[in-house]
Coordinates of C-alpha atoms in Angstrom, one line a residue:
Chain A
X7 CA 69.5 62.7 151.8
X8 CA 72.0 64.3 150.3
X9 CA 75.7 63.8 152.1
X10 CA 77.3 66.3 154.0
X11 CA 80.9 65.4 155.4
X12 CA 81.4 67.3 158.6
X13 CA 85.0 68.2 158.1
X14 CA 83.9 70.8 155.5
X15 CA 82.5 74.3 155.4
X16 CA 79.6 75.3 153.4
X17 CA 78.2 78.3 151.8
X18 CA 74.7 79.3 151.2
X19 CA 75.3 78.7 147.5
X20 CA 76.4 75.0 148.2
X21 CA 80.0 75.2 147.8
X22 CA 81.7 73.4 149.9
X23 CA 85.2 74.4 151.3
X24 CA 87.9 72.1 152.6
X25 CA 91.2 74.1 154.2
X26 CA 94.1 72.7 153.5
X27 CA 96.1 73.7 156.2
X28 CA 98.5 75.6 153.6
X29 CA 97.1 79.0 153.7
X30 CA 95.0 77.1 150.6
X31 CA 91.5 76.1 150.5
X32 CA 89.8 73.7 147.8
X33 CA 86.3 74.6 147.2
X34 CA 83.5 72.4 144.8
X35 CA 79.7 72.1 145.1
X36 CA 78.1 70.0 147.3
X37 CA 76.1 66.9 146.7
X38 CA 72.7 68.3 147.2
X39 CA 74.1 70.5 144.4
X40 CA 75.2 68.4 141.9
X41 CA 71.6 66.3 142.3
X42 CA 69.7 68.8 142.0
X43 CA 71.7 70.2 138.7
X44 CA 71.5 66.2 137.2
X45 CA 74.2 65.5 135.0
X46 CA 76.6 67.8 134.2
X47 CA 78.2 68.3 130.8
X48 CA 80.5 71.9 131.1
X49 CA 82.2 73.4 133.3
X50 CA 83.7 76.6 132.8
X51 CA 86.8 76.7 134.7
X52 CA 87.9 79.9 136.4
X53 CA 91.4 81.6 135.1
X54 CA 94.1 81.3 137.5
X55 CA 95.9 84.4 138.9
X56 CA 93.0 86.8 140.1
X57 CA 92.4 88.0 142.9
X58 CA 88.9 87.5 144.1
X59 CA 86.3 88.9 146.6
X60 CA 83.8 86.5 148.5
X61 CA 80.4 86.1 146.4
X62 CA 82.4 86.9 143.3
X63 CA 81.1 84.5 140.1
X64 CA 84.1 82.6 138.9
X65 CA 83.1 79.4 137.6
X66 CA 80.2 78.0 135.5
X67 CA 78.6 74.5 135.8
X68 CA 76.6 73.4 133.1
X69 CA 74.1 70.5 133.0
X70 CA 71.8 69.5 129.8
X71 CA 68.9 72.0 131.1
X72 CA 70.8 74.8 133.5
X73 CA 73.8 76.5 134.1
X74 CA 74.7 77.8 137.5
X75 CA 77.3 79.9 138.9
X76 CA 80.1 79.2 141.1
X77 CA 81.0 81.7 144.0
X78 CA 84.0 82.4 145.3
X79 CA 83.3 81.4 149.2
X80 CA 86.2 83.8 150.9
X81 CA 88.7 86.2 149.4
X82 CA 91.6 85.3 148.1
X83 CA 93.4 84.5 145.1
X84 CA 93.0 81.7 142.4
X85 CA 95.9 79.7 142.6
X86 CA 94.4 76.2 140.2
X87 CA 91.6 74.5 139.0
X88 CA 90.6 71.3 138.4
X89 CA 91.5 70.7 134.5
X90 CA 90.2 67.1 134.5
X91 CA 87.1 68.6 134.6
X92 CA 87.2 70.4 131.2
X93 CA 86.7 66.8 129.4
X94 CA 85.0 65.1 132.7
X95 CA 82.3 67.1 134.0
X96 CA 80.5 64.0 135.3
X97 CA 83.4 63.8 138.1
X98 CA 81.2 66.2 140.1
X99 CA 77.9 64.2 139.6
X100 CA 80.1 61.0 140.7
X101 CA 82.3 62.2 143.4
X102 CA 81.3 66.1 144.3
X103 CA 83.8 66.0 147.2
X104 CA 86.7 64.5 145.7
X105 CA 87.8 63.9 142.4
X106 CA 85.3 66.9 141.4
X107 CA 87.1 69.0 143.2
X108 CA 86.4 72.9 141.0
X109 CA 89.2 75.3 142.2
X110 CA 91.7 76.0 144.8
X111 CA 92.5 79.8 146.5
X112 CA 94.5 81.0 148.5
X113 CA 92.7 82.6 151.4
X114 CA 93.7 86.6 152.4
X115 CA 92.1 86.0 155.6
X116 CA 92.1 82.7 157.2
X117 CA 89.8 83.5 160.2
X118 CA 87.5 84.2 158.0
X119 CA 87.2 80.1 157.1
X120 CA 85.1 79.9 160.7
X121 CA 83.0 82.6 159.5
X122 CA 81.3 79.7 156.7
X123 CA 78.9 77.2 157.5
X124 CA 79.6 73.9 159.4
X125 CA 77.9 70.9 158.3
X126 CA 75.0 71.1 161.1
X127 CA 74.4 74.9 159.6
X128 CA 74.6 73.5 155.8
X129 CA 72.1 71.0 156.7
X130 CA 69.3 73.4 158.3
X131 CA 70.2 75.3 154.9
X132 CA 68.8 72.5 153.1
X133 CA 66.2 71.5 155.6
X134 CA 64.9 74.8 155.4
X135 CA 64.8 74.7 151.6
X136 CA 62.8 72.0 151.6
Chain B
X10 CA 38.4 89.5 116.0
X11 CA 41.2 89.9 118.3
X12 CA 43.0 86.7 118.9
X13 CA 42.8 86.7 122.9
X14 CA 40.7 84.1 124.5
X15 CA 39.5 86.4 127.3
X16 CA 36.2 88.1 127.5
X17 CA 35.8 91.3 128.6
X18 CA 34.2 89.2 132.1
X19 CA 37.4 87.1 132.3
X20 CA 39.5 90.0 132.5
X21 CA 37.4 91.4 135.0
X22 CA 37.2 88.9 137.1
X23 CA 41.0 88.5 137.0
X24 CA 41.7 91.8 137.9
X25 CA 39.4 91.5 140.9
X26 CA 41.1 88.2 142.3
X27 CA 44.3 90.2 142.0
X28 CA 42.9 93.1 143.2
X29 CA 44.2 95.7 140.8
X30 CA 41.8 98.4 138.8
X31 CA 42.4 98.0 135.7
X32 CA 45.0 95.9 133.0
X33 CA 47.1 99.3 132.8
X34 CA 48.1 99.2 136.5
X35 CA 49.5 95.8 135.5
X36 CA 52.2 98.3 133.8
X37 CA 53.2 101.2 135.5
X38 CA 56.3 100.3 137.0
X39 CA 56.8 100.8 133.4
X40 CA 57.7 104.9 133.0
X41 CA 55.0 106.7 131.0
X42 CA 57.5 107.5 128.5
X43 CA 58.5 103.8 127.2
X44 CA 55.2 103.2 127.1
X45 CA 54.2 102.6 123.2
X46 CA 51.0 103.9 122.3
X47 CA 48.7 103.5 118.7
X48 CA 50.3 104.6 115.9
X49 CA 49.1 107.9 114.8
X50 CA 49.6 107.6 111.3
X51 CA 48.5 104.3 110.4
X52 CA 44.4 104.1 110.3
X53 CA 42.8 101.7 112.1
X54 CA 41.9 99.0 109.4
X55 CA 40.7 99.0 106.0
X56 CA 39.3 96.1 104.0
X57 CA 40.9 93.5 101.7
X58 CA 39.8 94.9 98.8
X59 CA 41.2 98.3 99.7
X60 CA 45.0 97.3 101.1
X61 CA 44.9 95.0 97.8
X62 CA 44.5 98.5 95.7
X63 CA 47.3 100.1 97.7
X64 CA 49.8 97.1 97.7
X65 CA 49.7 96.9 94.2
X66 CA 50.1 100.7 94.0
X67 CA 53.4 100.4 95.7
X68 CA 54.4 97.2 94.1
X69 CA 54.3 99.2 90.8
X70 CA 56.8 102.0 92.6
X71 CA 59.2 99.1 92.7
X72 CA 59.2 98.8 89.1
X73 CA 61.8 96.2 87.9
X74 CA 65.3 98.5 87.0
X75 CA 68.1 96.6 86.1
X76 CA 70.0 96.4 89.1
X77 CA 74.1 97.1 88.9
X78 CA 73.9 98.2 92.3
X79 CA 75.1 95.6 95.6
X80 CA 76.6 97.1 98.6
X81 CA 75.0 94.5 101.0
X82 CA 72.3 93.2 99.0
X83 CA 72.2 91.4 96.0
X84 CA 70.2 90.5 92.6
X85 CA 70.7 86.9 92.0
X86 CA 68.7 84.2 90.4
X87 CA 66.4 82.2 92.5
X88 CA 65.7 79.1 91.5
X89 CA 61.6 78.8 91.2
X90 CA 61.6 75.6 93.4
X91 CA 63.5 77.4 96.1
X92 CA 59.9 79.7 97.4
X93 CA 57.7 77.0 96.3
X94 CA 58.9 74.7 98.8
X95 CA 59.7 77.0 101.3
X96 CA 56.2 78.1 101.7
X97 CA 54.7 75.2 101.9
X98 CA 52.4 75.2 104.8
X99 CA 54.7 72.8 106.8
X100 CA 57.8 75.0 107.0
X101 CA 55.8 78.3 106.0
X102 CA 53.3 78.5 109.1
X103 CA 54.9 76.5 112.1
X104 CA 55.4 78.7 114.8
X105 CA 59.1 78.4 116.6
X106 CA 59.6 74.5 115.6
X107 CA 62.2 73.5 118.0
X108 CA 60.7 71.3 119.6
X109 CA 62.4 67.7 118.7
X110 CA 59.2 65.7 119.6
X111 CA 57.3 67.8 116.7
X112 CA 59.3 69.2 114.7
X113 CA 61.9 66.8 113.2
X114 CA 61.4 67.9 109.7
X115 CA 63.0 71.8 110.5
X116 CA 65.3 70.6 113.1
X117 CA 67.2 68.5 110.6
X118 CA 66.7 71.4 107.6
X119 CA 68.5 73.7 110.2
X120 CA 71.4 70.7 110.9
X121 CA 71.9 70.6 107.5
X122 CA 72.2 74.5 106.7
X123 CA 74.3 74.7 109.6
X124 CA 76.8 71.6 108.4
X125 CA 76.6 73.7 104.4
X126 CA 77.8 76.9 106.2
X127 CA 80.1 75.3 108.1
X128 CA 81.3 73.8 105.3
X129 CA 81.4 76.8 103.1
X130 CA 83.1 78.9 105.7
X131 CA 85.7 75.8 106.3
X132 CA 84.9 76.4 110.4
X133 CA 83.5 74.0 112.6
X134 CA 80.6 74.8 113.9
X135 CA 77.8 77.3 112.3
X136 CA 74.4 78.7 114.3
X137 CA 70.7 78.5 113.2
X138 CA 71.5 81.8 112.0
X139 CA 70.6 85.4 113.4
X140 CA 68.8 88.3 112.0
X141 CA 71.1 90.1 109.3
X142 CA 74.6 90.4 108.4
X143 CA 75.5 93.7 110.4
X144 CA 73.6 92.2 114.0
X145 CA 75.7 88.9 113.2
X146 CA 78.8 91.1 113.0
X147 CA 78.0 93.2 116.6
X148 CA 77.0 89.6 118.1
X149 CA 80.4 88.3 116.6
X150 CA 82.3 91.5 118.5
X151 CA 80.2 90.5 121.4
X152 CA 81.2 87.2 121.2
X153 CA 85.1 87.6 120.9
X154 CA 85.3 90.1 123.8
X155 CA 83.6 87.2 126.0
X156 CA 85.6 84.4 124.7
X157 CA 88.8 86.2 124.7
X158 CA 89.9 85.9 128.2
X159 CA 93.5 86.7 127.7
X160 CA 92.4 90.5 126.4
X161 CA 91.8 93.0 129.4
X162 CA 90.9 95.9 126.9
X163 CA 87.5 95.0 125.3
X164 CA 89.1 96.8 122.1
X165 CA 88.6 95.7 118.7
X166 CA 89.8 97.0 115.5
X167 CA 87.2 97.6 113.0
X168 CA 88.3 98.8 109.7
X169 CA 86.7 101.5 107.5
X170 CA 86.4 98.9 104.9
X171 CA 83.4 97.3 106.8
X172 CA 80.2 98.4 105.1
X173 CA 79.0 101.4 106.8
X174 CA 75.5 100.4 108.0
X175 CA 77.6 97.1 109.8
X176 CA 79.3 99.3 111.7
X177 CA 76.6 101.5 112.5
X178 CA 74.7 98.9 114.1
X179 CA 77.9 97.4 115.9
X180 CA 78.0 101.0 117.3
X181 CA 74.6 100.8 118.6
X182 CA 74.7 97.5 119.6
X183 CA 77.6 97.5 121.2
X184 CA 78.3 101.0 122.4
X185 CA 76.8 100.9 125.8
X186 CA 78.8 97.3 126.7
X187 CA 82.2 98.9 127.3
X188 CA 83.7 97.7 124.1
X189 CA 85.9 100.4 122.6
X190 CA 85.9 100.5 118.7
X191 CA 88.8 101.6 117.0
X192 CA 88.1 102.8 113.4
X193 CA 91.1 101.3 111.1
X194 CA 92.1 103.2 107.9
X195 CA 92.6 102.1 104.4
X196 CA 94.9 102.6 102.1
X197 CA 93.7 105.1 99.5
X198 CA 95.2 103.9 96.1
X199 CA 94.4 99.7 97.0
X200 CA 91.3 100.3 98.8
X201 CA 91.9 97.8 101.0
X202 CA 93.2 97.6 104.9
X203 CA 97.4 98.5 104.4
X204 CA 98.8 95.7 107.2
X205 CA 100.7 98.4 108.3
X206 CA 98.3 100.5 109.4
X207 CA 98.1 98.3 112.2
X208 CA 101.9 99.1 113.5
X209 CA 99.9 101.7 116.2
X210 CA 98.6 98.4 117.8
X211 CA 101.5 96.3 117.4
X212 CA 102.3 96.5 121.1
X213 CA 99.1 97.3 122.4
X214 CA 96.4 94.9 123.8
X215 CA 93.9 94.1 121.1
X216 CA 91.0 92.2 121.8
X217 CA 89.7 91.1 118.0
X218 CA 90.3 92.4 114.5
X219 CA 87.3 92.5 111.8
X220 CA 88.4 91.6 108.1
X221 CA 86.3 91.9 105.5
X222 CA 86.0 89.8 102.2
X223 CA 85.2 91.2 100.0
X224 CA 85.3 94.4 101.6
X225 CA 82.3 96.9 101.1
X226 CA 84.3 98.6 97.9
X227 CA 84.9 95.3 96.6
X228 CA 88.4 95.0 96.8
X229 CA 90.1 91.9 98.7
X230 CA 92.0 92.1 101.6
X231 CA 95.4 90.2 102.8
X232 CA 93.9 88.1 105.2
X233 CA 96.4 85.7 105.8
X234 CA 98.7 88.7 106.7
X235 CA 95.8 90.3 108.6
X236 CA 94.6 87.1 110.6
X237 CA 98.5 86.5 111.4
X238 CA 98.9 89.6 113.2
X239 CA 95.5 89.1 115.0
X240 CA 97.0 85.6 116.5
X241 CA 100.5 86.9 117.3
X242 CA 98.9 89.6 119.7
X243 CA 96.5 87.2 120.9
X244 CA 93.7 89.1 119.4
X245 CA 90.9 87.1 117.6
X246 CA 90.0 87.4 114.4
X247 CA 86.5 88.1 112.7
X248 CA 85.9 87.6 109.6
X249 CA 82.9 89.4 107.8
X250 CA 82.4 87.9 104.3
X251 CA 79.8 87.3 101.5
X252 CA 78.9 83.6 101.4
X253 CA 78.8 84.0 97.6
X254 CA 82.2 85.1 97.2
X255 CA 83.7 82.0 99.5
X256 CA 82.9 79.7 96.8
X257 CA 85.6 81.0 94.9
X258 CA 88.2 82.4 97.4
X259 CA 90.1 81.2 100.2
X260 CA 87.3 80.3 103.0
X261 CA 87.7 82.2 106.6
X262 CA 88.5 78.9 108.3
X263 CA 91.9 79.1 106.0
X264 CA 93.1 82.5 106.8
X265 CA 96.3 82.3 107.8
X266 CA 98.6 79.9 109.7
X267 CA 95.4 79.4 112.3
X268 CA 92.2 80.3 110.6
X269 CA 89.6 82.8 112.1
X270 CA 87.8 82.5 115.0
X271 CA 84.5 83.3 114.1
X272 CA 83.2 84.4 110.4
X273 CA 79.9 86.1 109.7
X274 CA 77.9 87.7 107.5
X275 CA 74.6 88.3 105.6
X276 CA 73.2 85.2 104.1
X277 CA 70.8 87.2 101.3
X278 CA 72.7 86.3 98.5
X279 CA 71.5 82.4 99.2
X280 CA 68.3 82.4 97.9
X281 CA 66.8 85.6 99.5
X282 CA 64.6 88.1 97.3
X283 CA 65.7 91.2 97.5
X284 CA 62.3 93.2 98.3
X285 CA 63.2 96.3 99.4
X286 CA 65.4 95.7 101.3
X287 CA 64.5 92.7 103.7
X288 CA 64.2 90.4 105.8
X289 CA 67.7 88.8 105.1
X290 CA 69.3 86.6 107.6
X291 CA 72.7 86.7 109.5
X292 CA 75.0 83.4 109.5
X293 CA 77.7 82.8 111.9
X294 CA 80.0 80.6 112.1
X295 CA 83.0 79.7 114.8
X296 CA 85.7 77.6 115.5
X297 CA 84.9 74.6 118.0
X298 CA 86.6 75.7 121.1
X299 CA 84.4 78.9 121.0
X300 CA 81.2 77.0 121.0
X301 CA 79.7 77.9 124.1
X302 CA 80.2 81.9 123.5
X303 CA 78.1 81.7 120.1
X304 CA 74.5 83.2 120.3
X305 CA 71.6 82.0 119.0
X306 CA 70.2 78.5 118.4
X307 CA 72.4 75.4 117.5
X308 CA 70.7 71.9 116.2
X309 CA 72.7 68.7 117.0
X310 CA 72.0 65.4 115.7
X311 CA 72.3 62.6 118.1
X312 CA 70.7 59.2 118.6
X313 CA 67.6 58.2 120.6
X314 CA 67.2 55.1 123.3
X315 CA 66.4 53.3 120.7
X316 CA 69.5 54.1 118.4
X317 CA 67.6 56.1 116.3
X318 CA 69.0 59.0 114.3
X319 CA 67.0 62.7 115.5
X320 CA 67.8 66.0 115.4
X321 CA 67.3 68.4 118.2
X322 CA 68.1 72.0 119.9
X323 CA 71.7 71.9 121.9
X324 CA 74.1 74.0 124.1
X325 CA 70.7 75.9 125.3
X326 CA 72.0 76.6 128.7
X327 CA 74.0 79.1 126.9
X328 CA 70.2 80.9 125.9
X329 CA 68.3 83.5 127.4
X330 CA 65.4 81.6 129.2
X331 CA 68.0 79.2 131.1
X332 CA 70.7 81.8 131.8
X333 CA 68.9 84.8 131.8
X334 CA 71.2 88.1 132.3
X335 CA 74.2 86.2 131.6
X336 CA 73.0 84.3 128.5
X337 CA 75.5 84.5 125.7
X338 CA 73.4 86.8 123.7
X339 CA 69.7 88.2 124.0
X340 CA 68.8 86.2 120.7
X341 CA 67.3 82.9 121.2
X342 CA 65.7 82.5 117.7
X343 CA 66.9 82.4 114.2
X344 CA 65.5 83.5 110.9
X345 CA 64.1 80.0 110.4
X346 CA 62.1 80.7 106.9
X347 CA 64.8 83.0 105.2
X348 CA 67.4 79.7 106.6
X349 CA 64.8 77.3 105.0
X350 CA 65.0 79.2 101.7
X351 CA 68.9 79.2 101.9
X352 CA 69.3 75.8 102.5
X353 CA 67.2 74.5 99.7
X354 CA 69.0 77.3 97.4
X355 CA 72.6 76.2 98.4
X356 CA 71.3 72.0 97.9
X357 CA 70.0 73.1 94.5
X358 CA 73.0 74.6 93.3
X359 CA 75.4 72.5 95.1
X360 CA 78.9 73.8 95.3
X361 CA 80.0 73.5 91.6
X362 CA 76.5 75.7 90.9
X363 CA 77.8 78.1 93.9
X364 CA 81.0 78.6 92.3
X365 CA 80.0 78.8 88.8
X366 CA 77.3 82.0 90.4
X367 CA 80.4 83.4 92.1
X368 CA 83.0 83.3 88.7
X369 CA 79.6 84.3 86.6
X370 CA 78.9 87.3 89.0
X371 CA 83.0 88.2 89.2
X372 CA 83.0 87.9 85.0
X373 CA 79.9 90.2 84.8
X374 CA 81.6 92.9 87.2
X375 CA 84.8 92.9 84.9
X376 CA 83.1 93.5 82.0
X377 CA 81.0 96.2 83.6
X378 CA 84.2 97.9 85.0
X379 CA 85.6 97.7 81.2
X380 CA 82.9 99.4 79.3
X381 CA 82.1 101.9 82.0
X382 CA 85.6 102.7 82.1
X383 CA 85.7 103.3 78.2
X384 CA 83.2 105.8 79.1
X385 CA 84.7 109.5 78.8
X386 CA 85.8 110.4 82.5
X387 CA 85.1 107.4 84.0
X388 CA 87.9 105.2 85.7
X389 CA 87.9 102.1 88.2
X390 CA 89.4 103.8 91.2
X391 CA 92.0 101.2 92.9
X392 CA 94.0 99.2 91.4
X393 CA 94.1 95.7 93.5
X394 CA 92.5 92.9 93.0
X395 CA 88.6 92.9 94.0
X396 CA 85.8 90.5 93.4
X397 CA 82.1 91.2 92.3
X398 CA 82.2 94.8 92.8
X399 CA 84.2 97.8 92.1
X400 CA 84.2 101.6 92.7
X401 CA 84.2 103.7 89.4
X402 CA 85.3 107.2 89.7
X403 CA 83.2 110.2 87.7
X404 CA 84.3 112.8 86.3
X405 CA 81.3 114.6 87.9
X406 CA 79.0 114.2 91.3
X407 CA 77.4 111.0 91.8
X408 CA 73.8 111.8 92.9
X409 CA 72.3 113.5 89.9
X410 CA 73.9 111.0 87.3
X411 CA 72.5 108.3 89.4
X412 CA 69.4 109.8 89.7
X413 CA 69.3 109.9 85.9
X414 CA 70.3 106.9 85.4
X415 CA 67.4 105.1 87.9
X416 CA 64.9 107.7 85.4
X417 CA 66.4 105.3 82.6
X418 CA 65.6 102.0 84.7
X419 CA 68.8 101.3 85.9
X420 CA 70.3 100.9 89.6
X421 CA 73.7 102.5 88.6
X422 CA 75.5 101.7 91.8
X423 CA 76.1 103.2 95.0
X424 CA 77.3 106.8 95.5
X425 CA 80.1 106.5 98.2
X426 CA 80.2 110.5 99.0
X427 CA 78.5 110.2 102.2
X428 CA 80.6 107.6 103.7
X429 CA 83.7 108.2 102.3
X430 CA 83.8 111.4 101.2
X431 CA 87.7 111.4 100.7
X432 CA 87.2 109.4 97.2
X433 CA 85.9 112.3 95.8
X434 CA 83.0 111.2 93.0
X435 CA 82.9 107.6 93.5
X436 CA 80.3 104.8 92.8
X437 CA 79.9 101.4 94.0
X438 CA 79.0 99.1 91.3
X439 CA 78.3 95.3 91.1
X440 CA 77.1 93.0 88.8
X441 CA 75.6 89.1 89.2
X442 CA 75.2 86.3 86.6
X443 CA 71.6 87.6 86.1
X444 CA 73.2 90.5 84.0
X445 CA 73.3 90.4 80.5
X446 CA 75.6 91.8 77.8
X447 CA 72.4 94.0 76.9
X448 CA 72.8 95.1 80.2
X449 CA 75.9 96.1 80.0
X450 CA 75.6 97.9 77.3
X451 CA 72.5 99.6 78.3
X452 CA 74.4 100.8 80.9
X453 CA 77.3 102.3 79.4
X454 CA 74.6 104.2 77.2
X455 CA 72.9 105.3 79.8
X456 CA 75.6 106.6 81.5
X457 CA 77.3 108.2 79.1
X458 CA 74.0 110.3 78.5
X459 CA 73.6 110.8 81.8
X460 CA 77.4 112.3 81.9
X461 CA 76.6 114.6 78.9
X462 CA 73.7 115.8 80.5
X463 CA 75.2 116.6 83.8
X464 CA 78.3 118.2 82.6
X465 CA 75.9 120.3 80.4
X466 CA 73.9 121.5 83.5

């Protein structure tokens, strides 16, 4: 059973979203996503400063045998990326909800956060996938 | 016999199982206009005796002229051992021999090839090869557009001194990908790019600049100034070079302050026979920071769980079988057999041997230019430094003169009038280490006679 923290929001594409309460959100990939991918060897971090639409591919995580796009969960502006991942992509495997965060967005519409899945909703997505 | 294991009955059973009338129906989503049909002008089959006769007849047509023609394919000496080893069954008949469990020999060979090419180019990494020089350049341009995330224009400056066929192939491959290829003109006296010609783009967003060395006309470009110009503007620098020349010229990794970003070219001079135009192989090397954008296969060296050294494909998530539509390229393979020959060729020659080949080729080209310039009305067209190839101006139209030479068993050079009409009656000539003093004399005699005939006509 993979971990699904209750205080976070989720997408169907396995990103988690943490509301930082200052108009920005932090985004990473879920415990389920990292364990499905296996050992990560590379993360292509997004460029700062760009405007993104929800669903736009903005980063790539690469494991030994697969590469997956990471999608923006909400409309917003890219305001930062976890530079440590450039040298330590394995942080996503060891601590997906903490040290392994991937990028931060300044969201255009904070109300849109409520439209994302909550922990129970994401849990259902995982069960449906099995 | 068809090498397909299914009997007619098997096929019928499979179609019946999925409820399809015939095999053609499986392909009905492909428009009829795109479907291949039988080749009309190719006879269905002939026996071995007959085909042997046809091939011998055609081989005789090739003849063995004395070759003073370069322009992208070069008549270098290839030690007999190269193809003797390359055509051993272990290398020759293996199909996609990239499984680490079964193909350590081929994987190590490719790794050695990559090491040699990276060394020759003074670049960090090499892929396992591409089809040929032209497609390697096109791939290098696609790669530079992906790698230069700072640039928004997808504008690539492609000098006219780059091989005209390379420019056409590049145009074909990148045309529909939103990339703007900009011609950059050259200095008519020097036969090379004038760094000042780039002034028009000083303030513009340029994604990459392509620099040939030597250029198609044999002239040496001012690579340091061009590389620094590109980097000062945030553009990437793509070198397209003759690998033999790199044994005596400054390699791309050492150009300017920072070196080229990508260096590519055609590997044919490294042990591949001219064989009427192919196959060749393309090489591509780059700096470490761009390696994830590099197309094609890459072999790495590692250790297994018991600490034993082994070789394996690496960075495969960039490739088509994993990344699908987002792969770095639709090229998922390499020119394995050609690379096998090139690796053995390079290993036999060594760095010093390669340098000697380059130096001897250049010395022979100089001798050829000097001897031909003694023929009335013939002179070298450019006044700058060149290597291994040069342009001669003739007093009359080139085509009939070259035809005369060919009739005398001499491939006299390339008529430049179609690709560079502004140069007038100009031919591109080349000599390799294989040309002798007698060959050069024969060339001069044949040229003298041909010009006399042409001027009388």
